[in-house]
Amino acid sequence: MRGNSSTSRALNRRLILNLLRRHGPVSRAEIATITGLSPAAVTFVVAELVEETLIIEREAVSGATGRRPVPIDINYEAHLAFGFKLNADGIDCVLTDLATNPLVTWHAPISDTSPAGMIKAISEAMPQMLAESGRLQSEVMGIGVSIPGEVDVSSGICRRSPRFGWHDLPFGELLGEHVHVPTWIDDDISAFAVAQKLFGAGRDRRNFVALAVGTGIGTSLIINGEIYRGARNVAGRFGHITSVPNGRLCECGRHGCLMAHAAEPYMLEVWRASHGTKSASRADFVAAVEAGVPVAISILEEAGARIGHHLADLVNLFDPEVIVVGGEAVQFGETLIGPIRRAMEERVFFSKPELLPDWVPGSWARGAAALATQGIFDFERSPSG
Ligand SMILES: [Zn+2]
């Protein structure tokens, strides 16, 4: 790689860190072989990264042919990231290591969804979570915030969040001024996609779709290793594809969007209507699905088929390697994923990408934390605050 020495050094760092992220521990000699860098360049960059405590020498294993070379690994434990997923009724908070493994998980209830209210809640949660973990502020390398809405990631500005009534709000910068830690913001689905790309089912994929089904439905398209955002940062708004002309009112203000006819609020409404009660909770619905109640199963089948129908168009357009599925509705497992897969496979033109569910409670907040850890791997961008 030509260029000035600081550019090539940055590129070599990225190359080595990403190799370790994907492969796990490997020796200096193996790094040189796989990357094509000279052994001297590898030794130099590794020394620098060890000095910064970003990578670490693990225990060498003794084999039949004697002591094996010392494996180098990312020092995941030595650095921390905060992740905050903003909701209308509270903030899901997590403190993670560099691999987005949660160390402390919190839910901070809020009544004030103004920017100031959110920033106050986040700045109050941080020291308390650090105290609970027994770690130091100096170990925190960044914080990530995921917002339901449209986010311009390059400027850190939330263009629009109907749920909070925000418009053109430089939330990243405002928060950064309060917490004095590098701050990244993004929309929920993209944050989930970043986590999947770094450490999840998308780790070894250059082209995949992250699909989330929960309160809403959304996708993030990863094309050639990067999130495809479009000209106005709103690419992948899968949930707002028109599914039923003149159908139900969607939160976006239009009628008949896919999410208005297949996301969880829709499922619950149909479930309640079938019982003639408004009080049935999500937990009641989950229990009915688990018990195999036919009405509950048919609701999931109908919603899943509708999602799969439109997913086939996405597959025809983008030909992803796999589709990683997240969101609260993954809890329904094959009862929902099965109908999505069948409807998609019936309608695709050629490729039938595998659906890979990868979701645990807390995945939204961990996605937000991944926005901060991605800086280390130079995956995408620099902080906004
Ligand atoms: Zn809509």
PDB file of N, CA and C and ligand atoms in Angstrom, residues 239-240 250-254 257 259, ligand 1:
ATOM      1  N   GLY A 239     -39.748  -1.619   6.824  1.00  0.00           N
ATOM      2  CA  GLY A 239     -41.045  -1.627   7.503  1.00  0.00           C
ATOM      3  C   GLY A 239     -42.044  -0.662   6.897  1.00  0.00           C
ATOM      4  N   HIS A 240     -41.551   0.284   6.083  1.00  0.00           N
ATOM      5  CA  HIS A 240     -42.460   1.271   5.501  1.00  0.00           C
ATOM      6  C   HIS A 240     -42.756   1.005   4.027  1.00  0.00           C
ATOM      7  N   CYS A 250     -49.860   3.859   9.930  1.00  0.00           N
ATOM      8  CA  CYS A 250     -48.524   3.555  10.442  1.00  0.00           C
ATOM      9  C   CYS A 250     -48.016   4.740  11.263  1.00  0.00           C
ATOM     10  N   GLU A 251     -46.998   4.504  12.113  1.00  0.00           N
ATOM     11  CA  GLU A 251     -46.476   5.614  12.930  1.00  0.00           C
ATOM     12  C   GLU A 251     -45.851   6.713  12.061  1.00  0.00           C
ATOM     13  N   CYS A 252     -45.542   6.380  10.794  1.00  0.00           N
ATOM     14  CA  CYS A 252     -44.941   7.378   9.893  1.00  0.00           C
ATOM     15  C   CYS A 252     -46.007   8.303   9.329  1.00  0.00           C
ATOM     16  N   GLY A 253     -47.267   8.001   9.579  1.00  0.00           N
ATOM     17  CA  GLY A 253     -48.344   8.868   9.109  1.00  0.00           C
ATOM     18  C   GLY A 253     -49.004   8.377   7.831  1.00  0.00           C
ATOM     19  N   ARG A 254     -48.388   7.369   7.197  1.00  0.00           N
ATOM     20  CA  ARG A 254     -48.981   6.834   5.978  1.00  0.00           C
ATOM     21  C   ARG A 254     -49.801   5.572   6.317  1.00  0.00           C
ATOM     22  N   CYS A 257     -48.391   0.430   5.683  1.00  0.00           N
ATOM     23  CA  CYS A 257     -46.986   0.005   5.743  1.00  0.00           C
ATOM     24  C   CYS A 257     -46.882  -1.420   6.297  1.00  0.00           C
ATOM     25  N   MET A 259     -44.940  -2.640   8.547  1.00  0.00           N
ATOM     26  CA  MET A 259     -44.899  -2.759  10.008  1.00  0.00           C
ATOM     27  C   MET A 259     -46.261  -2.565  10.665  1.00  0.00           C
TER      28      MET A 259
HETATM   29 ZN    ZN B   1     -44.842   3.627   7.727  1.00  0.00          ZN
END
